[in-house]
Coordinates of C-alpha atoms in Angstrom, one line a residue:
M262 CA -6.7 21.6 -27.8
V263 CA -5.0 18.3 -26.9
K264 CA -4.0 20.2 -23.4
K265 CA -7.1 21.6 -22.9
R266 CA -9.2 18.0 -23.6
N267 CA -6.2 16.6 -20.9
L268 CA -6.4 20.1 -18.3
Q269 CA -10.5 19.5 -18.9
K270 CA -10.6 15.2 -18.6
I271 CA -8.2 15.2 -15.2
K272 CA -10.5 18.2 -14.0
F273 CA -14.2 16.9 -14.2
L274 CA -12.3 13.3 -13.1
V275 CA -10.6 14.8 -10.2
M276 CA -13.6 16.6 -8.5
A277 CA -16.0 14.0 -9.4
L278 CA -14.4 11.0 -7.5
V279 CA -12.9 13.8 -4.4
I280 CA -16.9 15.2 -4.3
F281 CA -18.6 11.6 -4.1
S282 CA -16.3 10.6 -1.7
A283 CA -16.3 13.8 0.3
M284 CA -20.3 12.9 1.2
S285 CA -18.8 10.6 3.8
I286 CA -16.3 12.7 5.5
N287 CA -17.5 13.4 9.1
T288 CA -17.8 17.5 9.5
F289 CA -15.4 19.3 11.7
S290 CA -16.2 22.2 14.1
A291 CA -16.3 25.6 12.9
P292 CA -14.2 28.7 13.0
K293 CA -14.9 30.7 16.0
E294 CA -15.9 33.7 13.6
V295 CA -19.1 31.8 11.9
K296 CA -20.0 29.5 14.7
K297 CA -23.2 29.1 13.4
L298 CA -21.5 27.7 10.6
E299 CA -20.7 23.8 10.3
W300 CA -18.3 23.3 7.6
K301 CA -17.2 20.6 5.0
Q302 CA -14.0 20.7 2.9
I303 CA -13.1 18.1 -0.8
S304 CA -9.9 19.3 -2.3
L305 CA -9.6 19.2 -6.0
E306 CA -6.2 18.5 -7.9
P307 CA -5.8 20.3 -11.4
D308 CA -3.1 22.1 -13.1
L309 CA -3.2 25.3 -11.9
D310 CA -0.2 27.1 -13.1
G311 CA 0.1 25.6 -16.6
D312 CA 3.3 23.3 -16.1
G313 CA 1.7 20.0 -16.6
I314 CA 2.0 18.9 -12.5
K315 CA -1.2 18.3 -10.4
D316 CA -1.9 21.1 -7.5
K317 CA -4.7 21.3 -5.6
I318 CA -7.5 23.9 -4.8
D319 CA -8.9 23.3 -0.4
V320 CA -12.9 23.9 -1.6
D321 CA -14.7 24.5 2.4
Y322 CA -18.1 25.3 1.8
A323 CA -21.2 25.1 4.6
V324 CA -24.5 25.7 4.0
E325 CA -26.3 28.3 6.2
G326 CA -30.2 28.6 4.6
N327 CA -31.0 29.1 1.2
N328 CA -26.9 30.0 0.8
V329 CA -23.9 27.8 0.4
H330 CA -20.5 29.6 1.7
L331 CA -17.6 28.4 0.0
K332 CA -13.6 29.4 0.5
F333 CA -11.1 27.9 -2.1
T334 CA -7.7 28.3 -1.0
P335 CA -5.3 26.9 -3.8
Y336 CA -2.2 25.6 -3.4
V337 CA 0.9 25.4 -6.4
F338 CA 3.3 22.0 -5.8
N339 CA 6.6 24.2 -6.5
E340 CA 9.8 23.1 -7.6
K341 CA 11.3 22.7 -3.8
A342 CA 8.4 19.4 -3.8
K343 CA 6.1 21.3 -1.3
F344 CA 2.6 23.1 -1.6
A345 CA 2.6 27.1 -1.7
K346 CA -0.6 28.1 -0.4
G347 CA -1.8 31.3 -2.8
K348 CA -4.6 33.7 -1.9
S349 CA -8.2 32.3 -0.7
V350 CA -11.2 33.8 -2.7
E351 CA -14.6 33.3 -0.7
K352 CA -18.0 32.8 -2.2
I353 CA -21.8 32.7 -1.4
I354 CA -24.0 30.8 -4.0
T355 CA -27.8 30.2 -3.1
K356 CA -28.5 26.7 -3.5
T357 CA -31.1 26.7 -6.2
E358 CA -27.7 28.2 -8.2
F359 CA -25.4 26.1 -6.8
E360 CA -25.0 23.5 -10.0
A361 CA -25.0 25.8 -12.8
K362 CA -23.1 28.5 -10.7
F363 CA -20.0 26.4 -9.0
D364 CA -19.1 24.5 -12.3
T365 CA -18.6 28.0 -14.0
F366 CA -16.6 29.3 -10.5
I367 CA -14.2 26.3 -10.5
K368 CA -13.8 26.9 -14.8
G369 CA -12.7 30.2 -14.5
F370 CA -10.5 30.1 -11.4
I371 CA -8.6 27.2 -12.9
A372 CA -8.9 29.3 -16.3
E373 CA -7.4 32.6 -14.7
Y374 CA -5.3 31.3 -12.4
P375 CA -1.7 32.9 -12.9
K376 CA 0.3 30.6 -15.4
K377 CA 4.5 29.9 -15.3
G378 CA 4.5 31.3 -18.4
G379 CA 3.4 34.5 -17.0
I380 CA -0.5 34.1 -18.5
S381 CA -3.5 32.6 -17.8
S382 CA -4.9 30.0 -20.0
A383 CA -8.2 32.5 -21.0
Q384 CA -5.6 35.2 -22.0
K385 CA -4.4 32.5 -23.7
Q386 CA -7.0 31.8 -26.0
K387 CA -7.6 35.7 -27.2
T388 CA -3.7 35.9 -27.9
Q389 CA -3.2 32.8 -30.0
T390 CA -1.1 32.4 -32.4
P391 CA -1.8 30.7 -35.9
K392 CA -1.7 26.8 -36.1
P393 CA 1.8 26.3 -35.6
E394 CA 1.9 28.0 -32.8
K395 CA -0.3 25.1 -31.4
K396 CA 2.0 22.9 -32.1
Q397 CA 4.5 23.8 -29.2
E398 CA 1.6 24.1 -26.8
V399 CA 1.5 21.0 -26.9
T400 CA 4.8 20.1 -27.2
Q401 CA 6.2 21.9 -24.1
P402 CA 4.4 20.7 -20.9
I403 CA 6.5 17.5 -21.7
K404 CA 9.9 18.6 -22.3
E405 CA 8.8 20.3 -19.4
I406 CA 6.8 17.2 -16.9
K407 CA 11.0 14.9 -17.9
T408 CA 13.1 17.8 -16.5
N409 CA 10.6 18.2 -13.2
E410 CA 10.2 13.5 -12.5
T411 CA 12.4 14.1 -9.8
D412 CA 11.0 16.6 -7.8
K413 CA 6.8 15.8 -9.0
K414 CA 4.6 13.7 -9.8
P415 CA 3.8 14.5 -13.5
V416 CA 0.1 14.1 -14.5
S417 CA 0.1 11.4 -17.2
Q418 CA 0.0 13.0 -20.6
K419 CA 1.0 10.5 -24.4
K420 CA 2.5 11.8 -27.1
N421 CA 0.5 11.9 -30.4
T422 CA 1.3 9.2 -32.8
N423 CA 0.8 8.3 -36.7
D424 CA -1.7 5.2 -37.5
S425 CA -0.6 3.2 -40.1
K426 CA -1.7 5.9 -43.4
G427 CA 0.4 8.5 -41.6
N428 CA -2.8 10.2 -39.9
P429 CA -2.0 12.1 -36.8
K430 CA -3.6 10.0 -34.0
N431 CA -4.4 10.4 -30.2
S432 CA -6.3 7.3 -28.5
Q433 CA -6.3 9.3 -25.4
T434 CA -8.4 13.0 -26.8
I435 CA -10.1 9.9 -28.8
E436 CA -11.3 8.2 -26.0
N437 CA -11.6 10.9 -23.5
K438 CA -14.8 12.5 -25.2
P439 CA -17.8 9.8 -23.8
T440 CA -15.9 9.7 -20.8
E441 CA -15.9 13.6 -20.5
I442 CA -19.4 14.0 -20.7
S443 CA -19.8 11.5 -18.2
K444 CA -17.8 12.7 -15.7
Q445 CA -19.3 16.4 -16.3
S446 CA -22.9 14.4 -15.5
N447 CA -21.6 12.9 -12.4
M448 CA -19.8 15.7 -11.2
E449 CA -23.4 17.6 -11.4
K450 CA -24.7 14.7 -9.8
A451 CA -22.3 15.2 -6.8
Q452 CA -22.5 18.9 -7.0
S453 CA -26.2 19.1 -6.4
S454 CA -26.2 16.2 -3.8
I455 CA -24.4 18.3 -1.7
I456 CA -27.6 19.9 -0.8
E457 CA -29.5 17.7 -0.8
K458 CA -27.2 15.9 1.8
E459 CA -27.2 19.0 3.4
K460 CA -30.5 19.3 4.5
K461 CA -31.0 15.9 5.5
E462 CA -28.2 16.1 7.6
N463 CA -29.9 19.5 9.4
E464 CA -33.3 16.9 9.4
L465 CA -31.5 14.4 11.8
R466 CA -29.8 17.0 13.7
E467 CA -32.6 18.7 14.8
K468 CA -33.1 15.2 16.5
E469 CA -30.4 14.0 18.3
P470 CA -28.8 16.3 21.3
K471 CA -26.4 18.7 19.9
E472 CA -22.3 17.6 20.6
T473 CA -19.6 20.0 21.1
V474 CA -17.1 17.0 19.5
E475 CA -14.3 18.2 17.6
V476 CA -13.8 15.2 14.9
P477 CA -10.2 15.5 13.1
K478 CA -10.5 13.7 9.4
N479 CA -8.3 11.0 7.9
K480 CA -6.1 13.4 5.8
N481 CA -5.2 12.2 2.7
L482 CA -1.4 13.1 2.1
P483 CA 0.1 13.6 -0.7
R484 CA 2.1 10.2 -2.7
G485 CA 5.5 10.1 -4.6
Q486 CA 6.2 8.7 -7.5
Y487 CA 8.4 5.4 -6.7
S488 CA 6.9 2.0 -7.0
Y489 CA 5.0 1.4 -3.7
V490 CA 6.0 -2.6 -2.1
K491 CA 3.2 -1.4 0.7
E492 CA 1.0 1.5 1.1
F493 CA -0.2 2.9 4.5
N494 CA -3.3 4.6 4.7
A495 CA -5.3 3.4 7.8
Q496 CA -8.7 4.5 8.5
R497 CA -10.3 5.4 11.7
P498 CA -13.1 3.9 13.4
K499 CA -16.5 5.8 12.5
N500 CA -17.7 5.4 16.1
L501 CA -14.6 7.1 17.4
T502 CA -14.1 11.0 18.4
F503 CA -10.8 13.0 19.3
S504 CA -12.0 15.6 21.7
F505 CA -8.4 15.5 24.2
Q506 CA -9.4 16.4 27.3
Y507 CA -5.4 16.6 28.0
D508 CA -2.9 16.4 24.6
K509 CA 0.9 17.9 25.6
H510 CA 1.9 14.4 24.7
S511 CA -0.8 13.2 22.3
P512 CA 0.9 13.1 18.5
K513 CA -1.2 14.6 16.3
E514 CA -1.7 12.4 12.8
M515 CA 1.0 10.0 13.8
D516 CA -1.3 7.0 13.4
E517 CA 1.5 5.5 11.3
F518 CA 5.2 6.6 11.9
V519 CA 8.1 5.1 11.8
F520 CA 10.8 5.4 14.9
V521 CA 14.1 5.9 14.7
K522 CA 16.3 3.1 15.5
T523 CA 19.6 4.8 14.1
P524 CA 20.4 7.9 13.3
T525 CA 20.5 8.7 10.1
S526 CA 18.7 10.9 6.9
I527 CA 16.1 11.5 5.1
R528 CA 16.8 12.0 1.6
K529 CA 14.7 13.4 -0.9
E530 CA 14.9 10.1 -3.6
P531 CA 14.9 6.6 -2.5
N532 CA 18.7 5.6 -2.5
S533 CA 21.9 6.4 -0.2
N534 CA 23.0 9.3 -3.5
A535 CA 20.4 11.3 -3.2
K536 CA 20.1 15.0 -1.5
A537 CA 20.3 14.5 2.2
I538 CA 17.0 17.4 3.2
K539 CA 16.9 16.4 6.9
S540 CA 19.1 15.0 9.8
A541 CA 17.5 11.8 11.4
A542 CA 18.2 11.2 15.2
Y543 CA 17.5 8.3 17.5
S544 CA 13.7 8.4 19.0
H545 CA 13.0 10.7 16.0
K546 CA 9.3 9.7 14.7
Y547 CA 8.3 10.2 11.2
R548 CA 4.6 10.1 9.6
T549 CA 4.9 7.2 6.6
T550 CA 3.0 7.0 3.8
G551 CA 4.5 3.7 2.7
I552 CA 7.4 1.4 1.6
V553 CA 9.2 2.2 -1.6
K554 CA 11.6 0.6 -3.7
T555 CA 14.8 2.0 -4.6
N556 CA 15.1 3.8 -7.6
T557 CA 18.6 2.5 -8.6
G558 CA 17.3 -0.7 -9.4
K559 CA 18.4 -2.3 -6.5
S560 CA 16.7 -4.5 -4.5
D561 CA 16.4 -2.3 -1.1
E562 CA 13.3 -0.6 0.6
W563 CA 13.0 2.8 1.8
Y564 CA 9.9 4.0 3.5
E565 CA 8.6 7.4 2.9
V566 CA 7.9 9.8 4.9
F567 CA 5.7 13.4 5.4
F568 CA 7.4 16.4 7.4
D569 CA 7.7 20.2 7.1
N570 CA 4.5 19.5 4.4
Q571 CA 7.1 17.5 1.8
L572 CA 8.5 14.1 1.4
G573 CA 11.2 12.2 2.4
Y574 CA 13.0 9.1 2.2
I575 CA 14.7 6.7 5.1
P576 CA 16.0 3.5 5.0
K577 CA 14.4 0.6 6.0
S578 CA 16.7 -0.4 8.5
A579 CA 17.2 2.2 10.2
V580 CA 13.7 2.7 12.0
E581 CA 10.4 0.7 12.5
K582 CA 7.2 0.5 11.9
R583 CA 4.6 1.2 14.7
E584 CA 1.2 2.9 15.0
F585 CA -1.2 4.6 17.1
D586 CA -3.7 1.2 16.4
W587 CA -6.7 2.8 17.0
N588 CA -8.6 -0.2 14.8
D589 CA -7.1 -3.0 17.2
M590 CA -8.3 -0.5 20.5
M591 CA -11.9 -0.6 19.0
R592 CA -12.1 -4.5 18.7
K593 CA -10.8 -5.2 21.9
V594 CA -12.9 -2.7 23.3
D595 CA -15.6 -4.6 21.6
K596 CA -15.1 -7.7 22.7
T597 CA -14.4 -6.9 26.2
N598 CA -18.0 -5.2 26.6
K599 CA -19.0 -8.4 24.8
F600 CA -18.0 -10.8 27.1
I601 CA -19.6 -9.3 30.3
K602 CA -22.4 -8.6 28.3
E603 CA -23.3 -11.7 27.6
A604 CA -22.2 -13.1 30.9
V605 CA -24.4 -9.9 32.8
S606 CA -27.3 -11.4 30.4
A607 CA -26.9 -15.2 31.6
N608 CA -26.9 -14.2 35.2
K609 CA -23.3 -14.8 35.9
K610 CA -20.4 -12.8 38.1
I611 CA -18.1 -11.1 36.2
Y612 CA -14.8 -12.1 39.1
V613 CA -11.6 -10.6 38.9
L614 CA -8.3 -12.6 39.7
D615 CA -6.9 -10.6 43.5
D616 CA -3.4 -12.2 44.0
Y617 CA -1.4 -9.1 44.8
V618 CA 1.1 -9.3 47.6
P619 CA 2.9 -6.0 48.2
L620 CA 6.8 -6.8 47.8
G621 CA 6.1 -10.2 46.6
G622 CA 5.9 -12.1 43.5
G623 CA 6.8 -15.9 43.9
E624 CA 8.6 -17.6 41.1
S625 CA 9.6 -15.9 37.5
G626 CA 8.9 -19.4 35.9
K627 CA 8.7 -19.7 32.3
R628 CA 6.7 -18.2 29.4
D629 CA 3.3 -19.3 28.4
K630 CA 1.9 -19.0 24.6
F631 CA 0.7 -15.1 25.4
G632 CA 4.4 -14.1 26.7
N633 CA 3.5 -13.6 30.2
R634 CA 5.4 -15.4 33.4
A635 CA 4.2 -16.6 36.3
N636 CA 4.7 -14.1 38.6
Q637 CA 2.2 -12.7 40.7
S638 CA -0.2 -15.2 39.4
E639 CA -2.0 -18.2 39.0
F640 CA -1.8 -21.0 36.4
G641 CA -4.9 -22.3 34.5
Y642 CA -4.9 -25.0 33.0
T643 CA -6.2 -26.3 29.6
D644 CA -7.7 -29.3 31.0
K645 CA -8.8 -31.5 34.3
S646 CA -5.7 -33.3 34.0
F647 CA -4.0 -30.6 34.9
K648 CA -0.6 -30.6 32.9
D649 CA -1.1 -27.7 30.2
Y650 CA -1.4 -24.1 31.5
I651 CA -1.5 -20.5 31.2
N652 CA -0.3 -17.6 33.6
I653 CA -3.3 -15.7 34.4
P654 CA -1.7 -12.6 36.0
D655 CA -3.2 -10.9 38.9
R656 CA -6.3 -8.4 38.3
T657 CA -7.7 -10.6 35.2
I658 CA -11.4 -10.4 34.5
M659 CA -13.2 -13.6 34.0
V660 CA -16.7 -15.6 34.8
V661 CA -16.9 -18.7 36.5
E662 CA -18.3 -21.1 34.4
E663 CA -18.5 -24.5 36.7
E664 CA -17.0 -25.3 40.2
N665 CA -17.1 -28.6 42.3
D666 CA -14.7 -30.5 45.0
K667 CA -12.1 -30.6 41.6
Y668 CA -11.6 -27.7 39.7
V669 CA -13.0 -24.5 39.0
K670 CA -14.0 -23.8 35.8
V671 CA -13.4 -20.1 34.3
K672 CA -14.1 -18.0 31.1
I673 CA -11.5 -16.0 30.4
D674 CA -12.2 -13.5 27.1
A675 CA -8.8 -12.0 26.7
Y676 CA -6.8 -15.4 26.3
D677 CA -8.7 -16.1 22.9
N678 CA -12.4 -16.8 25.3
G679 CA -11.2 -19.8 26.1
T680 CA -12.3 -22.2 28.9
Y681 CA -9.6 -22.6 32.0
Y682 CA -9.2 -25.1 35.1
L683 CA -8.3 -23.4 38.4
K684 CA -7.7 -25.8 42.0
P685 CA -10.0 -25.9 44.3
S686 CA -7.6 -24.2 46.2
T687 CA -7.0 -20.7 43.7
R688 CA -10.4 -19.9 43.9
R689 CA -10.0 -17.7 47.4
F690 CA -8.5 -15.2 44.9
L691 CA -11.6 -15.2 43.1
K692 CA -13.3 -11.7 44.0
D693 CA -16.8 -10.0 42.7
A694 CA -15.3 -7.2 40.0
G695 CA -18.5 -4.9 40.8
I696 CA -18.7 -5.0 37.4
T697 CA -23.0 -5.4 36.6
S698 CA -22.7 -3.2 33.0
E699 CA -20.5 -3.0 29.8
I700 CA -17.9 -1.3 30.5
T701 CA -17.4 2.7 29.7
R702 CA -13.9 3.8 30.7
F703 CA -10.8 2.2 28.7
I704 CA -6.8 2.1 29.1
Y705 CA -5.2 0.9 26.3
V706 CA -1.5 -0.2 26.2
D707 CA 0.6 -1.0 23.1
R708 CA 4.0 -3.0 24.3
A709 CA 5.2 -3.3 20.4
S710 CA 4.7 1.2 20.1
Q711 CA 5.2 2.2 23.4
N712 CA 2.3 4.4 23.4
E713 CA -1.4 4.6 25.2
M714 CA -4.6 5.7 24.3
I715 CA -7.6 6.5 26.5
I716 CA -11.4 6.0 25.8
E717 CA -14.8 6.7 27.2
K718 CA -18.1 6.3 26.3
N719 CA -19.8 9.0 25.1
G720 CA -23.0 8.8 24.4
N721 CA -23.2 5.9 21.7
S722 CA -20.1 6.4 20.6
W723 CA -16.3 6.4 21.8
N724 CA -14.1 9.4 22.6
V725 CA -10.3 9.5 22.6
V726 CA -9.5 11.3 26.5
T727 CA -5.8 11.6 25.7
S728 CA -2.9 9.5 24.6
S729 CA 0.8 9.9 25.1
F730 CA 3.5 7.8 24.4
V731 CA 5.5 5.3 27.6
T732 CA 7.4 3.0 28.8
T733 CA 6.2 -0.7 29.5
G734 CA 8.2 -3.7 30.6
K735 CA 11.3 -5.6 30.0
D736 CA 11.7 -9.6 30.1
A737 CA 15.1 -9.9 31.9
G738 CA 17.0 -10.5 34.5
N739 CA 14.9 -8.8 37.4
S740 CA 12.8 -7.6 35.4
F741 CA 9.0 -8.3 33.8
A742 CA 6.8 -7.7 30.6
T743 CA 4.0 -5.6 31.6
P744 CA 1.7 -8.5 31.2
Y745 CA -0.8 -9.5 28.1
G746 CA -4.5 -8.9 28.8
T747 CA -7.0 -7.6 30.3
F748 CA -7.2 -5.9 33.7
L749 CA -9.6 -4.0 36.1
I750 CA -7.4 -1.0 37.6
A751 CA -7.4 -1.9 41.5
Y752 CA -6.7 1.7 42.5
S753 CA -4.4 5.1 42.5
K754 CA -2.2 6.6 45.4
P755 CA 0.3 10.0 44.8
V756 CA 3.3 8.5 45.4
M757 CA 4.8 4.7 44.6
S758 CA 7.6 4.5 47.3
Y759 CA 10.4 2.1 46.4
T760 CA 12.7 0.2 49.4
G761 CA 16.4 -0.4 48.8
S762 CA 18.5 -3.6 49.6
G763 CA 18.3 -3.1 53.4
G764 CA 14.2 -2.5 53.4
G765 CA 14.4 1.6 53.5
V766 CA 12.9 4.1 51.1
V767 CA 15.5 4.8 48.4
G768 CA 13.1 6.5 45.9
D769 CA 9.9 6.7 44.2
A770 CA 7.8 8.4 41.4
R771 CA 4.3 10.2 40.9
Y772 CA 0.8 9.1 40.7
A773 CA 0.0 5.5 41.3
V774 CA -2.2 3.6 39.3
R775 CA -2.4 -0.2 40.1
F776 CA -3.3 -2.7 37.0
S777 CA -2.1 -6.1 37.6
G778 CA 0.1 -7.4 40.9
G779 CA 3.3 -4.8 41.0
G780 CA 3.1 -2.9 38.0
Y781 CA 1.6 0.4 37.6
M782 CA 1.1 3.3 36.0
H783 CA 3.4 6.4 37.6
G784 CA 5.2 8.5 36.4
I785 CA 8.9 9.4 36.3
P786 CA 11.1 7.0 38.7
S787 CA 14.2 7.9 40.2
V788 CA 16.4 7.3 43.8
F789 CA 16.3 10.1 46.3
E790 CA 20.7 10.1 46.5
P791 CA 22.1 12.6 45.0
K792 CA 19.9 15.3 46.2
N793 CA 21.8 17.5 43.7
T794 CA 20.9 15.6 39.9
R795 CA 17.9 14.1 40.9
E796 CA 16.1 16.2 37.8
Q797 CA 18.6 15.8 35.7
R798 CA 18.1 12.1 36.1
K799 CA 14.6 12.1 36.1
A800 CA 15.0 13.9 33.0
A801 CA 17.3 11.4 31.1
T802 CA 14.8 8.7 31.8
A803 CA 11.8 10.8 30.3
K804 CA 13.7 10.9 27.3
K805 CA 13.4 7.3 26.6
I806 CA 10.2 7.5 27.3
G807 CA 8.3 6.2 23.5
T808 CA 11.8 4.0 23.0
Y809 CA 12.1 0.7 24.3
P810 CA 10.8 -1.3 27.2
E811 CA 12.9 -0.8 30.0
S812 CA 10.7 -0.6 32.8
H813 CA 10.8 -3.6 35.4
K814 CA 7.6 -4.2 34.9
C815 CA 5.3 -1.0 35.8
I816 CA 4.1 2.0 32.6
R817 CA 6.3 4.9 32.8
H818 CA 4.6 8.2 31.8
Y819 CA 5.2 11.6 32.0
D820 CA 4.6 13.1 35.3
D821 CA 1.9 15.5 34.2
Q822 CA 0.4 13.1 32.1
I823 CA -0.2 10.1 35.2
K824 CA -1.7 13.4 37.2
F825 CA -4.3 13.9 34.3
I826 CA -4.7 10.0 34.0
Y827 CA -5.0 10.2 38.4
D828 CA -7.3 13.1 38.5
W829 CA -9.4 11.5 35.6
L830 CA -10.1 8.0 37.1
G831 CA -11.5 10.1 40.1
N832 CA -12.3 8.7 43.9
S833 CA -14.7 6.5 44.8
T834 CA -13.2 5.8 47.6
P835 CA -12.5 8.5 50.3
G836 CA -11.3 9.0 53.4
H837 CA -9.3 5.8 53.1
S838 CA -7.3 4.4 55.8
E839 CA -3.8 3.9 53.3
G840 CA -5.1 6.8 51.1
L841 CA -6.1 4.6 48.1
R842 CA -8.1 6.0 45.8
V843 CA -10.6 2.8 44.3
P844 CA -11.6 4.2 40.4
N845 CA -15.2 6.1 40.0
V846 CA -16.5 3.9 37.7
P847 CA -14.7 0.0 36.4
T848 CA -11.7 1.0 34.7
V849 CA -10.4 -1.5 32.6
M850 CA -6.6 -2.0 31.2
L851 CA -5.9 -4.0 27.8
V852 CA -2.7 -4.5 27.0
K853 CA -1.9 -5.3 23.4

């Protein structure tokens, strides 16, 4: 009886919570064979095989007229710490019968599922032996949990204890009665609300233009049994969709990951003596769910990673935490467009700093508070005394707040939305940016994580066009870090040539997009000679993409990735005498 009540409590609690949370999950495209249906999914976590450990049932459902189509797919957590997929069962329930039949079917599905002892719960009830046998049923799962606790996270259970009078008691069982009734009521409400929600969504959908964009959900990964120092579960922005136009190099489900900087092993438990389950080579990347403490009682910490449908642990000292920071990207997009809208509504012209001389660059100077050097930039002073300053890179967008024969006061969104003073001689470098409304295309570059995301406006939301790992500039010697800021893309060209010390062209990179000074987005660079090793040298350079900054200022891409971006930007200046292609619409790069 205790086991049965515990199972019911777990089932009702998890179902109620999961179904309620599923009410806000975005829809995704239906399978090809059922094109007209919009499928959604919820997940339940009952103990299917009777071993006292949580398993999983994915419930896919779609509403068609008066019918609710359902597909139940079981996953049993096995001895290898993996979910083993079972046979799916499909069912159709009418809306009027949904509330009662859904609950009945789930209970029966769990009860009839094959147990580890080779007999289902329903069969056990029919063949139950006298009371002494029942006591063994209660204690046996507790023993099994102890033997498997290193592989699987057990469902919490409490042993029976005696009160002061020697009578058996179980506080969990006693407290379950009112709680269980409450949870069941909530579950019923959640079930019926599925249909009500579908009705409202269908009404709204008829009024709105149809979209073909597929929106992936944030998937909740399994969690380990160890104490978390920090958990990672960032949620993607609600106004961002992921209908990639080019995804050959776009990592999926890698919003938060670790980059392996020192070769090591991924282990089954967070300690160096645990079994190694995978070799982690330099530059490998794994999705992470959090940082955990070692289970040896010491102070060292490990990253919990998810790969090959299983959890593993990797030493914190061997990796770096990185991310595809969709939320920061959208904050910067909104901030930039707010800056532009306010300027346009106040009839202020948007300017861009146009201070680029090919093969020039000026002094390197010291870094300012934003980390930018003076290379191919102008000083923006913090006040009229012209003492303290920041370096304003070429292609930075700004508005003029005030100007006279002593100074030009500008406001720059990228640099703390602050005001800076330019000397009158710098005024000639300010050119009309041609921006008269909000920006609808952005390129976001994260220098710390060595990646790039590209988005464009799609109605009232934004869509991810492509994403990829990249290589940014290294601040050392004659090289410069890719500048931080907000830059208006200048133009693109099919090839960027490299000159040698003698002035002649010695190498090139394909498909170059200029964003600031001599900083370009481009393909894999290489010198022409020796010809017989050029492809091998390019391949070696490509392998470094997504590792550490290494370029002279530019942003390196895989050749096919930058070719897609080059085409996506378009060409509003066909027939240009130098073959330069200005983007079809103003496009802004945000460098983090």
